[in-house]
Amino acid sequence: MGMGHEWFAVSLIMIMMISAFIPTRIQSLRFDIESGHTKCIYEEIKSGAMSVCKYRVVNPNAGDPLPETHNVTVWVTSPNGNNYQYAEKVGEGEFVYETVEEAGDYETCFFAPRHHPPVTLTVDFHWKSGVAATKDWTNVAKKYSIDAMELELKKMYETINAIHDEMSYLREREEEMQELNRATNTEMGWLSGVSFILCLTVAGTQFLYLKTFFHKKKLF
């Protein structure tokens, strides 16, 4: 076995081990759309991430061709309103794309054309992004003619970015907790001081009242 193959094997093992500890982003759901209506699904995706969307309209007549009334129009829109993908009058399909510089909420929308009488369509939808889309990259590589070296590098790049993002998130959470602890300690210090002063004030007021009361009653 050559050095190149050994490097690929080691890299793949490292990716699989590290990916097991990284949260994945996967949406898998089934929903209904009525004629003339639009259904949109949102997913927060970081910049430079790979996304794989697969969809299929459920055939109401199993074994027969999908009726034209059950074709949909599908598109993917970036946070800034740019269209990444678009398909018109389709029954199933797949979108594979990489977010370049835009990070935020991406939306995949399905539109069911208006029909008379109205019909209700059922759609199976799967959306994977980041490391969660890794197992689909082999098909992506074939589709876009990406060689093995570039594919492995892309997997490692995606994994490293996911690890970096997770570490940054944990660091931010730690800083937030430390800031919360400092703020809580400060507030507790002020509260203790105010409580102490209030207790002294109440005790002094009671002492003066009792002293005045005893003087009036000539008890001492």
XYZ file of N, CA, C and O in Angstrom, residues 31-212:
728
model
N -44.214 16.648 5.370
C -45.215 17.687 5.571
C -46.166 17.734 4.379
O -45.891 17.189 3.311
N -47.304 18.403 4.576
C -48.332 18.534 3.541
C -48.377 19.965 3.013
O -48.130 20.923 3.745
N -48.685 20.086 1.730
C -48.866 21.391 1.091
C -50.176 21.361 0.315
O -50.427 20.428 -0.457
N -50.988 22.373 0.487
C -52.227 22.498 -0.287
C -51.966 23.270 -1.570
O -51.034 24.071 -1.651
N -52.768 23.017 -2.567
C -52.623 23.701 -3.854
C -52.647 25.208 -3.665
O -53.470 25.742 -2.915
N -51.700 25.886 -4.342
C -51.643 27.341 -4.275
C -50.924 27.885 -3.052
O -50.916 29.092 -2.849
N -50.309 27.010 -2.270
C -49.638 27.447 -1.055
C -48.139 27.117 -1.121
O -47.702 26.301 -1.923
N -47.388 27.784 -0.253
C -45.937 27.604 -0.175
C -45.550 27.178 1.233
O -46.088 27.691 2.219
N -44.621 26.258 1.319
C -44.090 25.790 2.592
C -42.587 25.990 2.586
O -41.897 25.533 1.667
N -42.048 26.664 3.619
C -40.613 26.935 3.691
C -40.022 26.305 4.941
O -40.625 26.345 6.017
N -38.829 25.728 4.785
C -38.080 25.122 5.877
C -36.801 25.937 6.069
O -36.112 26.256 5.092
N -36.470 26.249 7.314
C -35.306 27.077 7.608
C -34.219 26.253 8.290
O -34.493 25.339 9.063
N -32.975 26.590 7.984
C -31.825 25.927 8.599
C -30.694 26.940 8.728
O -30.362 27.638 7.762
N -30.106 27.039 9.908
C -28.967 27.934 10.111
C -27.695 27.233 9.653
O -27.359 26.148 10.134
N -26.978 27.833 8.712
C -25.780 27.229 8.126
C -24.653 28.248 8.163
O -24.850 29.429 7.870
N -23.468 27.780 8.533
C -22.307 28.667 8.558
C -21.720 28.786 7.153
O -22.004 27.977 6.270
N -20.902 29.801 6.936
C -20.297 30.013 5.627
C -19.280 28.921 5.330
O -18.614 28.402 6.222
N -19.172 28.565 4.060
C -18.221 27.550 3.628
C -18.640 26.129 3.920
O -17.819 25.215 3.850
N -19.918 25.908 4.256
C -20.400 24.563 4.588
C -21.082 23.931 3.376
O -21.693 24.613 2.560
N -20.972 22.611 3.301
C -21.647 21.850 2.256
C -23.046 21.481 2.723
O -23.250 21.133 3.895
N -24.024 21.576 1.830
C -25.397 21.199 2.145
C -25.924 20.254 1.082
O -25.618 20.405 -0.108
N -26.708 19.284 1.535
C -27.346 18.321 0.635
C -28.827 18.280 0.986
O -29.199 17.961 2.116
N -29.681 18.632 0.025
C -31.136 18.604 0.214
C -31.736 17.569 -0.732
O -31.480 17.602 -1.935
N -32.540 16.679 -0.180
C -33.242 15.687 -0.988
C -34.732 15.790 -0.687
O -35.124 15.917 0.472
N -35.550 15.729 -1.725
C -36.991 15.847 -1.537
C -37.705 14.910 -2.506
O -37.198 14.575 -3.579
N -38.915 14.509 -2.101
C -39.716 13.612 -2.945
C -41.185 13.796 -2.588
O -41.554 13.736 -1.413
N -42.004 14.028 -3.616
C -43.447 14.109 -3.412
C -44.012 12.697 -3.366
O -43.743 11.882 -4.258
N -44.761 12.400 -2.328
C -45.322 11.063 -2.168
C -46.406 10.837 -3.213
O -47.328 11.649 -3.367
N -46.282 9.733 -3.939
C -47.248 9.399 -4.991
C -48.528 8.855 -4.349
O -48.489 7.849 -3.631
N -49.682 9.488 -4.604
C -50.937 8.997 -4.001
C -51.388 7.673 -4.612
O -52.190 6.959 -4.007
N -50.879 7.379 -5.804
C -51.229 6.131 -6.478
C -49.955 5.318 -6.673
O -49.262 5.460 -7.683
N -49.642 4.505 -5.685
C -48.408 3.728 -5.735
C -48.380 2.835 -6.963
O -49.372 2.161 -7.296
N -47.250 2.846 -7.666
C -47.097 2.022 -8.867
C -47.413 2.757 -10.147
O -46.987 2.327 -11.234
N -48.140 3.865 -10.064
C -48.469 4.670 -11.242
C -47.548 5.883 -11.311
O -46.948 6.278 -10.309
N -47.431 6.498 -12.492
C -46.632 7.727 -12.593
C -47.202 8.823 -11.703
O -48.413 8.878 -11.456
N -46.340 9.701 -11.216
C -46.781 10.793 -10.359
C -47.672 11.743 -11.148
O -47.280 12.224 -12.223
N -48.883 12.044 -10.660
C -49.777 12.961 -11.393
C -49.148 14.345 -11.533
O -48.387 14.788 -10.671
N -49.472 15.037 -12.617
C -48.941 16.384 -12.821
C -49.394 17.343 -11.726
O -48.717 18.329 -11.437
N -50.535 17.039 -11.113
C -51.039 17.901 -10.039
C -50.139 17.843 -8.808
O -50.268 18.674 -7.903
N -49.227 16.856 -8.770
C -48.376 16.682 -7.597
C -46.934 17.139 -7.846
O -46.034 16.814 -7.070
N -46.710 17.862 -8.922
C -45.394 18.454 -9.147
C -45.285 19.762 -8.368
O -46.268 20.486 -8.196
N -44.088 20.070 -7.909
C -43.880 21.270 -7.110
C -42.728 22.092 -7.686
O -41.929 21.600 -8.492
N -42.652 23.343 -7.268
C -41.523 24.210 -7.579
C -40.720 24.407 -6.292
O -41.292 24.715 -5.246
N -39.402 24.208 -6.395
C -38.544 24.233 -5.215
C -37.406 25.225 -5.440
O -36.848 25.297 -6.531
N -37.066 25.966 -4.382
C -35.910 26.863 -4.483
C -35.263 27.035 -3.104
O -35.901 26.849 -2.071
N -33.981 27.384 -3.129
C -33.209 27.620 -1.908
C -32.749 29.072 -1.913
O -32.184 29.548 -2.903
N -32.981 29.775 -0.822
C -32.644 31.196 -0.719
C -31.680 31.414 0.436
O -31.855 30.856 1.522
N -30.668 32.255 0.206
C -29.669 32.558 1.230
C -30.201 33.644 2.171
O -31.238 34.266 1.899
N -29.501 33.904 3.284
C -29.952 34.945 4.215
C -30.075 36.318 3.573
O -30.880 37.145 4.016
N -29.276 36.587 2.528
C -29.333 37.885 1.857
C -30.294 37.901 0.674
O -30.332 38.872 -0.083
N -31.052 36.829 0.509
C -32.049 36.785 -0.553
C -31.561 36.266 -1.889
O -32.278 36.359 -2.887
N -30.352 35.717 -1.939
C -29.831 35.161 -3.189
C -30.344 33.741 -3.385
O -30.396 32.955 -2.450
N -30.714 33.414 -4.624
C -31.195 32.074 -4.944
C -30.019 31.147 -5.226
O -29.217 31.409 -6.120
N -29.916 30.063 -4.449
C -28.844 29.094 -4.643
C -29.258 27.999 -5.621
O -28.462 27.549 -6.423
N -30.502 27.553 -5.512
C -30.988 26.466 -6.356
C -32.426 26.756 -6.745
O -33.155 27.451 -6.019
N -32.845 26.174 -7.888
C -34.227 26.372 -8.336
C -34.622 25.215 -9.241
O -33.851 24.811 -10.116
N -35.795 24.662 -9.008
C -36.326 23.592 -9.859
C -37.832 23.779 -9.966
O -38.509 24.016 -8.960
N -38.353 23.678 -11.189
C -39.762 23.944 -11.436
C -40.476 22.695 -11.928
O -39.951 21.945 -12.751
N -41.676 22.452 -11.367
C -42.550 21.340 -11.752
C -41.808 20.003 -11.701
O -41.631 19.319 -12.706
N -41.375 19.659 -10.507
C -40.645 18.409 -10.302
C -41.338 17.600 -9.204
O -42.045 18.146 -8.344
N -41.116 16.284 -9.250
C -41.697 15.409 -8.246
C -40.687 14.971 -7.209
O -41.056 14.587 -6.093
N -39.421 15.022 -7.552
C -38.352 14.697 -6.625
C -37.050 15.277 -7.164
O -36.956 15.639 -8.340
N -36.064 15.351 -6.282
C -34.788 15.892 -6.726
C -33.821 16.033 -5.581
O -34.100 15.662 -4.431
N -32.669 16.601 -5.911
C -31.589 16.778 -4.939
C -30.842 18.068 -5.245
O -30.544 18.364 -6.404
N -30.582 18.829 -4.196
C -29.764 20.024 -4.308
C -28.465 19.793 -3.548
O -28.468 19.354 -2.400
N -27.357 20.093 -4.179
C -26.050 20.032 -3.525
C -25.368 21.373 -3.763
O -25.166 21.775 -4.910
N -25.035 22.067 -2.697
C -24.412 23.371 -2.862
C -23.537 23.677 -1.654
O -23.654 23.059 -0.596
N -22.652 24.643 -1.840
C -21.750 25.079 -0.777
C -21.963 26.559 -0.523
O -21.913 27.368 -1.441
N -22.243 26.893 0.734
C -22.380 28.299 1.090
C -21.006 28.952 1.030
O -20.043 28.422 1.569
N -20.912 30.088 0.381
C -19.612 30.716 0.157
C -19.282 31.684 1.284
O -18.445 31.418 2.139
N -19.923 32.817 1.303
C -19.600 33.837 2.313
C -20.783 34.166 3.210
O -20.610 34.840 4.213
N -21.976 33.708 2.834
C -23.165 34.056 3.595
C -23.443 33.009 4.672
O -23.607 31.835 4.370
N -23.507 33.457 5.907
C -23.860 32.577 7.022
C -25.170 33.072 7.625
O -25.429 34.273 7.669
N -25.989 32.145 8.063
C -27.275 32.523 8.651
C -28.354 31.534 8.295
O -28.080 30.358 8.022
N -29.600 32.002 8.307
C -30.745 31.137 8.048
C -31.001 31.009 6.545
O -31.386 31.974 5.883
N -30.802 29.796 6.027
C -31.160 29.484 4.647
C -32.557 28.874 4.639
O -32.949 28.192 5.598
N -33.301 29.117 3.581
C -34.637 28.557 3.506
C -34.837 27.790 2.204
O -34.395 28.218 1.145
N -35.449 26.642 2.330
C -35.853 25.835 1.177
C -37.366 25.886 1.105
O -38.046 25.505 2.071
N -37.900 26.366 -0.004
C -39.337 26.566 -0.135
C -39.922 25.652 -1.209
O -39.290 25.406 -2.246
N -41.132 25.172 -0.945
C -41.870 24.322 -1.868
C -43.189 25.007 -2.193
O -43.930 25.403 -1.288
N -43.464 25.145 -3.483
C -44.717 25.758 -3.918
C -45.529 24.751 -4.714
O -45.025 24.142 -5.671
N -46.777 24.556 -4.313
C -47.695 23.656 -5.028
C -48.621 24.497 -5.896
O -49.370 25.328 -5.370
N -48.561 24.345 -7.221
C -49.415 25.144 -8.106
C -50.895 24.969 -7.783
O -51.307 23.918 -7.275
N -51.659 25.989 -8.095
C -53.096 25.958 -7.831
C -53.796 25.013 -8.807
O -53.534 25.033 -10.009
N -54.705 24.188 -8.282
C -55.471 23.254 -9.107
C -56.931 23.267 -8.666
O -57.251 23.599 -7.525
N -57.795 22.909 -9.601
C -59.234 22.775 -9.318
C -59.694 21.399 -9.773
O -59.545 21.072 -10.955
N -60.195 20.590 -8.860
C -60.357 20.869 -7.429
C -59.012 20.871 -6.712
O -58.040 20.307 -7.214
N -58.941 21.481 -5.532
C -57.670 21.548 -4.792
C -57.179 20.156 -4.394
O -57.971 19.241 -4.172
N -55.869 20.021 -4.318
C -55.259 18.767 -3.866
C -54.259 19.076 -2.758
O -53.785 20.205 -2.629
N -53.967 18.067 -1.973
C -52.974 18.189 -0.902
C -51.808 17.265 -1.213
O -51.996 16.065 -1.447
N -50.600 17.832 -1.237
C -49.403 17.074 -1.547
C -48.648 16.751 -0.253
O -48.608 17.569 0.661
N -48.061 15.574 -0.214
C -47.213 15.172 0.902
C -45.772 15.075 0.414
O -45.508 14.420 -0.602
N -44.860 15.724 1.117
C -43.459 15.797 0.689
C -42.559 15.203 1.762
O -42.693 15.534 2.948
N -41.656 14.316 1.344
C -40.584 13.835 2.212
C -39.349 14.690 1.948
O -38.929 14.850 0.791
N -38.764 15.223 3.015
C -37.666 16.173 2.858
C -36.529 15.836 3.814
O -36.749 15.577 5.000
N -35.299 15.832 3.287
C -34.105 15.580 4.086
C -33.098 16.686 3.779
O -32.778 16.930 2.617
N -32.585 17.319 4.840
C -31.636 18.421 4.669
C -30.462 18.197 5.618
O -30.631 18.161 6.827
N -29.280 18.048 5.056
C -28.068 17.847 5.850
C -27.075 18.945 5.504
O -26.951 19.337 4.345
N -26.347 19.400 6.518
C -25.352 20.429 6.276
C -24.128 20.177 7.134
O -24.206 19.545 8.188
N -22.986 20.681 6.682
C -21.745 20.518 7.425
C -21.269 19.080 7.435
O -21.367 18.357 6.439
N -20.780 18.640 8.588
C -20.257 17.287 8.717
C -21.348 16.258 8.505
O -21.084 15.139 8.075
N -22.596 16.615 8.806
C -23.696 15.672 8.629
C -23.860 15.248 7.181
O -24.424 14.196 6.891
N -23.377 16.062 6.244
C -23.514 15.737 4.822
C -22.333 14.936 4.297
O -22.255 14.665 3.102
N -21.418 14.530 5.170
C -20.187 13.867 4.737
C -20.460 12.612 3.938
O -19.828 12.352 2.911
N -21.384 11.788 4.410
C -21.602 10.506 3.745
C -22.199 10.665 2.351
O -22.237 9.706 1.588
N -22.668 11.857 2.018
C -23.191 12.100 0.675
C -22.127 12.681 -0.244
O -22.393 12.927 -1.411
N -20.944 12.918 0.269
C -19.923 13.577 -0.543
C -19.368 12.683 -1.650
O -18.813 13.176 -2.610
N -19.473 11.378 -1.484
C -19.011 10.497 -2.554
C -19.823 10.743 -3.817
O -19.282 10.848 -4.927
N -21.145 10.857 -3.658
C -22.005 11.165 -4.809
C -21.734 12.568 -5.318
O -21.778 12.818 -6.532
N -21.448 13.488 -4.379
C -21.126 14.863 -4.791
C -19.860 14.871 -5.640
O -19.771 15.557 -6.665
N -18.871 14.089 -5.205
C -17.606 14.035 -5.941
C -17.814 13.508 -7.356
O -17.232 14.021 -8.316
N -18.657 12.493 -7.498
C -18.931 11.953 -8.825
C -19.676 12.968 -9.691
O -19.401 13.110 -10.876
N -20.610 13.671 -9.046
C -21.434 14.613 -9.804
C -20.617 15.782 -10.324
O -20.822 16.263 -11.439
N -19.660 16.255 -9.508
C -18.889 17.433 -9.877
C -17.442 17.104 -10.248
O -16.602 17.984 -10.345
N -17.154 15.810 -10.432
C -15.837 15.350 -10.896
C -14.717 15.825 -9.972
O -13.690 16.331 -10.414
N -14.915 15.681 -8.654
C -13.897 16.045 -7.676
C -13.023 14.825 -7.431
O -13.525 13.735 -7.178
N -11.698 14.978 -7.498
C -10.822 13.831 -7.304
C -10.735 13.464 -5.826
O -11.201 14.178 -4.950
N -10.121 12.301 -5.555
C -10.092 11.748 -4.201
C -9.365 12.667 -3.226
O -9.802 12.857 -2.089
N -8.233 13.220 -3.659
C -7.460 14.099 -2.786
C -8.267 15.316 -2.381
O -8.322 15.678 -1.202
N -8.915 15.957 -3.344
C -9.700 17.150 -3.051
C -10.877 16.815 -2.156
O -11.229 17.592 -1.254
N -11.487 15.640 -2.362
C -12.614 15.233 -1.540
C -12.187 15.037 -0.088
O -12.864 15.494 0.841
N -11.047 14.370 0.122
C -10.564 14.152 1.475
C -10.209 15.464 2.153
O -10.502 15.674 3.341
N -9.574 16.363 1.401
C -9.224 17.667 1.962
C -10.479 18.436 2.339
O -10.498 19.135 3.370
N -11.513 18.332 1.520
C -12.755 19.043 1.808
C -13.419 18.478 3.057
O -13.954 19.219 3.886
N -13.362 17.155 3.218
C -13.916 16.548 4.427
C -13.174 17.039 5.661
O -13.792 17.401 6.680
N -11.842 17.039 5.583
C -11.048 17.477 6.724
C -11.288 18.955 7.024
O -11.382 19.359 8.184
N -11.396 19.758 5.979
C -11.659 21.191 6.162
C -12.998 21.404 6.853
O -13.117 22.224 7.785
N -14.017 20.651 6.427
C -15.339 20.784 7.023
C -15.320 20.351 8.481
O -15.914 20.985 9.356
N -14.607 19.255 8.779
C -14.527 18.757 10.144
C -13.801 19.745 11.052
O -14.223 20.023 12.177
N -12.680 20.289 10.561
C -11.918 21.261 11.345
C -12.755 22.502 11.625
O -12.737 23.043 12.739
N -13.505 22.958 10.623
C -14.364 24.125 10.838
C -15.427 23.833 11.881
O -15.744 24.698 12.720
N -15.991 22.621 11.836
C -17.020 22.253 12.815
C -16.434 22.226 14.223
O -17.064 22.692 15.181
N -15.227 21.671 14.355
C -14.561 21.639 15.667
C -14.275 23.052 16.158
O -14.499 23.391 17.321
N -13.776 23.892 15.259
C -13.462 25.279 15.626
C -14.716 26.014 16.078
O -14.706 26.739 17.092
N -15.819 25.829 15.339
C -17.067 26.496 15.706
C -17.572 26.015 17.056
O -18.071 26.807 17.868
N -17.455 24.694 17.299
C -17.919 24.155 18.569
C -17.071 24.686 19.724
O -17.593 25.043 20.789
N -15.744 24.769 19.531
C -14.867 25.297 20.572
C -15.143 26.772 20.821
O -15.136 27.234 21.968
N -15.396 27.529 19.742
C -15.718 28.951 19.901
C -17.016 29.126 20.669
O -17.136 30.007 21.534
N -18.007 28.260 20.346
C -19.292 28.332 21.044
C -19.118 28.026 22.522
O -19.662 28.729 23.386
N -18.321 26.979 22.855
C -18.089 26.626 24.248
C -17.334 27.735 24.976
O -17.612 28.025 26.143
N -16.377 28.382 24.266
C -15.633 29.478 24.881
C -16.559 30.658 25.173
O -16.464 31.294 26.231
N -17.449 30.950 24.229
C -18.399 32.039 24.438
C -19.326 31.733 25.614
O -19.637 32.620 26.420
N -19.778 30.468 25.694
C -20.640 30.083 26.801
C -19.907 30.203 28.137
O -20.484 30.650 29.132
N -18.628 29.822 28.144
C -17.836 29.930 29.369
C -17.682 31.384 29.788
O -17.805 31.724 30.976
N -17.412 32.269 28.812
C -17.281 33.689 29.123
C -18.600 34.263 29.633
O -18.611 35.089 30.556
N -19.707 33.823 29.041
C -21.017 34.287 29.495
C -21.276 33.841 30.931
O -21.789 34.616 31.748
N -20.917 32.582 31.248
C -21.121 32.086 32.601
C -20.233 32.827 33.599
O -20.679 33.159 34.706
N -18.975 33.106 33.209
C -18.090 33.853 34.096
C -18.618 35.258 34.335
O -18.582 35.766 35.464
N -19.094 35.894 33.263
C -19.657 37.240 33.398
C -20.904 37.217 34.279
O -21.116 38.114 35.110
N -21.711 36.167 34.115
C -22.907 36.032 34.946
C -22.525 35.837 36.412
O -23.143 36.430 37.309
N -21.483 35.025 36.660
C -21.026 34.815 38.037
C -20.510 36.111 38.655
O -20.792 36.414 39.827
N -19.726 36.879 37.857
C -19.220 38.152 38.370
C -20.363 39.115 38.671
O -20.362 39.785 39.717
N -21.327 39.178 37.767
C -22.466 40.074 37.977
C -23.277 39.638 39.191
O -23.733 40.478 39.989
N -23.452 38.317 39.333
C -24.213 37.802 40.484
C -23.501 38.104 41.795
O -24.126 38.518 42.780
N -22.167 37.906 41.816
C -21.399 38.196 43.035
C -21.479 39.675 43.392
O -21.606 40.046 44.569
N -21.400 40.542 42.366
C -21.509 41.982 42.620
C -22.873 42.344 43.188
O -22.991 43.103 44.161
N -23.929 41.774 42.564
C -25.280 42.056 43.047
C -25.494 41.520 44.457
O -26.157 42.164 45.285
N -24.948 40.332 44.732
C -25.086 39.778 46.077
C -24.338 40.641 47.094
O -24.796 40.813 48.235
N -23.164 41.193 46.686
C -22.433 42.084 47.583
C -23.241 43.328 47.911
O -23.341 43.726 49.078
N -23.821 43.934 46.866
C -24.655 45.112 47.084
C -25.879 44.767 47.937
O -26.258 45.527 48.838
N -26.487 43.633 47.655
C -27.679 43.234 48.407
C -27.339 42.992 49.873
O -28.102 43.395 50.772
N -26.176 42.355 50.121
C -25.763 42.111 51.511
C -25.512 43.431 52.237
O -25.912 43.612 53.402
N -24.842 44.365 51.534
C -24.590 45.668 52.141
C -25.863 46.419 52.445
O -26.028 46.985 53.541
N -26.781 46.431 51.482
C -28.053 47.129 51.686
C -28.842 46.479 52.812
O -29.459 47.163 53.651
N -28.825 45.126 52.861
C -29.548 44.413 53.920
C -28.969 44.742 55.285
O -29.711 44.945 56.272
N -27.637 44.792 55.350
C -26.982 45.117 56.630
C -27.349 46.517 57.092
O -27.676 46.745 58.270
N -27.275 47.480 56.173
C -27.626 48.866 56.514
C -29.091 48.963 56.922
O -29.456 49.664 57.877
N -29.953 48.233 56.198
C -31.382 48.254 56.520
C -31.630 47.680 57.915
O -32.442 48.221 58.681
N -30.937 46.586 58.230
C -31.096 45.984 59.559
C -30.642 46.954 60.657
O -31.301 47.095 61.712
N -29.494 47.625 60.428
C -29.012 48.600 61.399
C -30.000 49.746 61.559
O -30.246 50.227 62.675
N -30.564 50.185 60.435
C -31.524 51.289 60.478
C -32.768 50.902 61.259
O -33.265 51.662 62.106
N -33.280 49.697 60.979
C -34.475 49.225 61.695
C -34.182 49.065 63.187
O -34.979 49.461 64.045
N -32.997 48.485 63.498
C -32.642 48.293 64.902
C -32.487 49.636 65.611
O -32.944 49.814 66.762
N -31.849 50.627 64.931
C -31.690 51.953 65.528
C -33.023 52.634 65.741
O -33.264 53.274 66.776
N -33.913 52.493 64.748
C -35.242 53.100 64.857
C -36.014 52.486 66.019
O -36.677 53.199 66.789
N -35.944 51.150 66.150
C -36.639 50.500 67.251
C -36.069 50.928 68.611
O -36.808 51.142 69.579
N -34.734 51.050 68.659
C -34.098 51.478 69.924
C -34.564 52.872 70.319
O -34.922 53.124 71.485
N -34.566 53.819 69.353
C -34.999 55.180 69.646
C -36.464 55.216 70.053
O -36.859 55.967 70.958
N -37.280 54.405 69.378
C -38.718 54.379 69.704
C -38.937 53.866 71.122
O -39.700 54.445 71.916
N -38.248 52.760 71.456
C -38.413 52.199 72.789
C -37.893 53.154 73.861
O -38.473 53.286 74.946
N -36.764 53.812 73.544
C -36.206 54.768 74.510
C -37.175 55.900 74.774
O -37.412 56.307 75.927
N -37.771 56.439 73.672
C -38.744 57.522 73.815
C -39.979 57.047 74.566
O -40.528 57.748 75.428
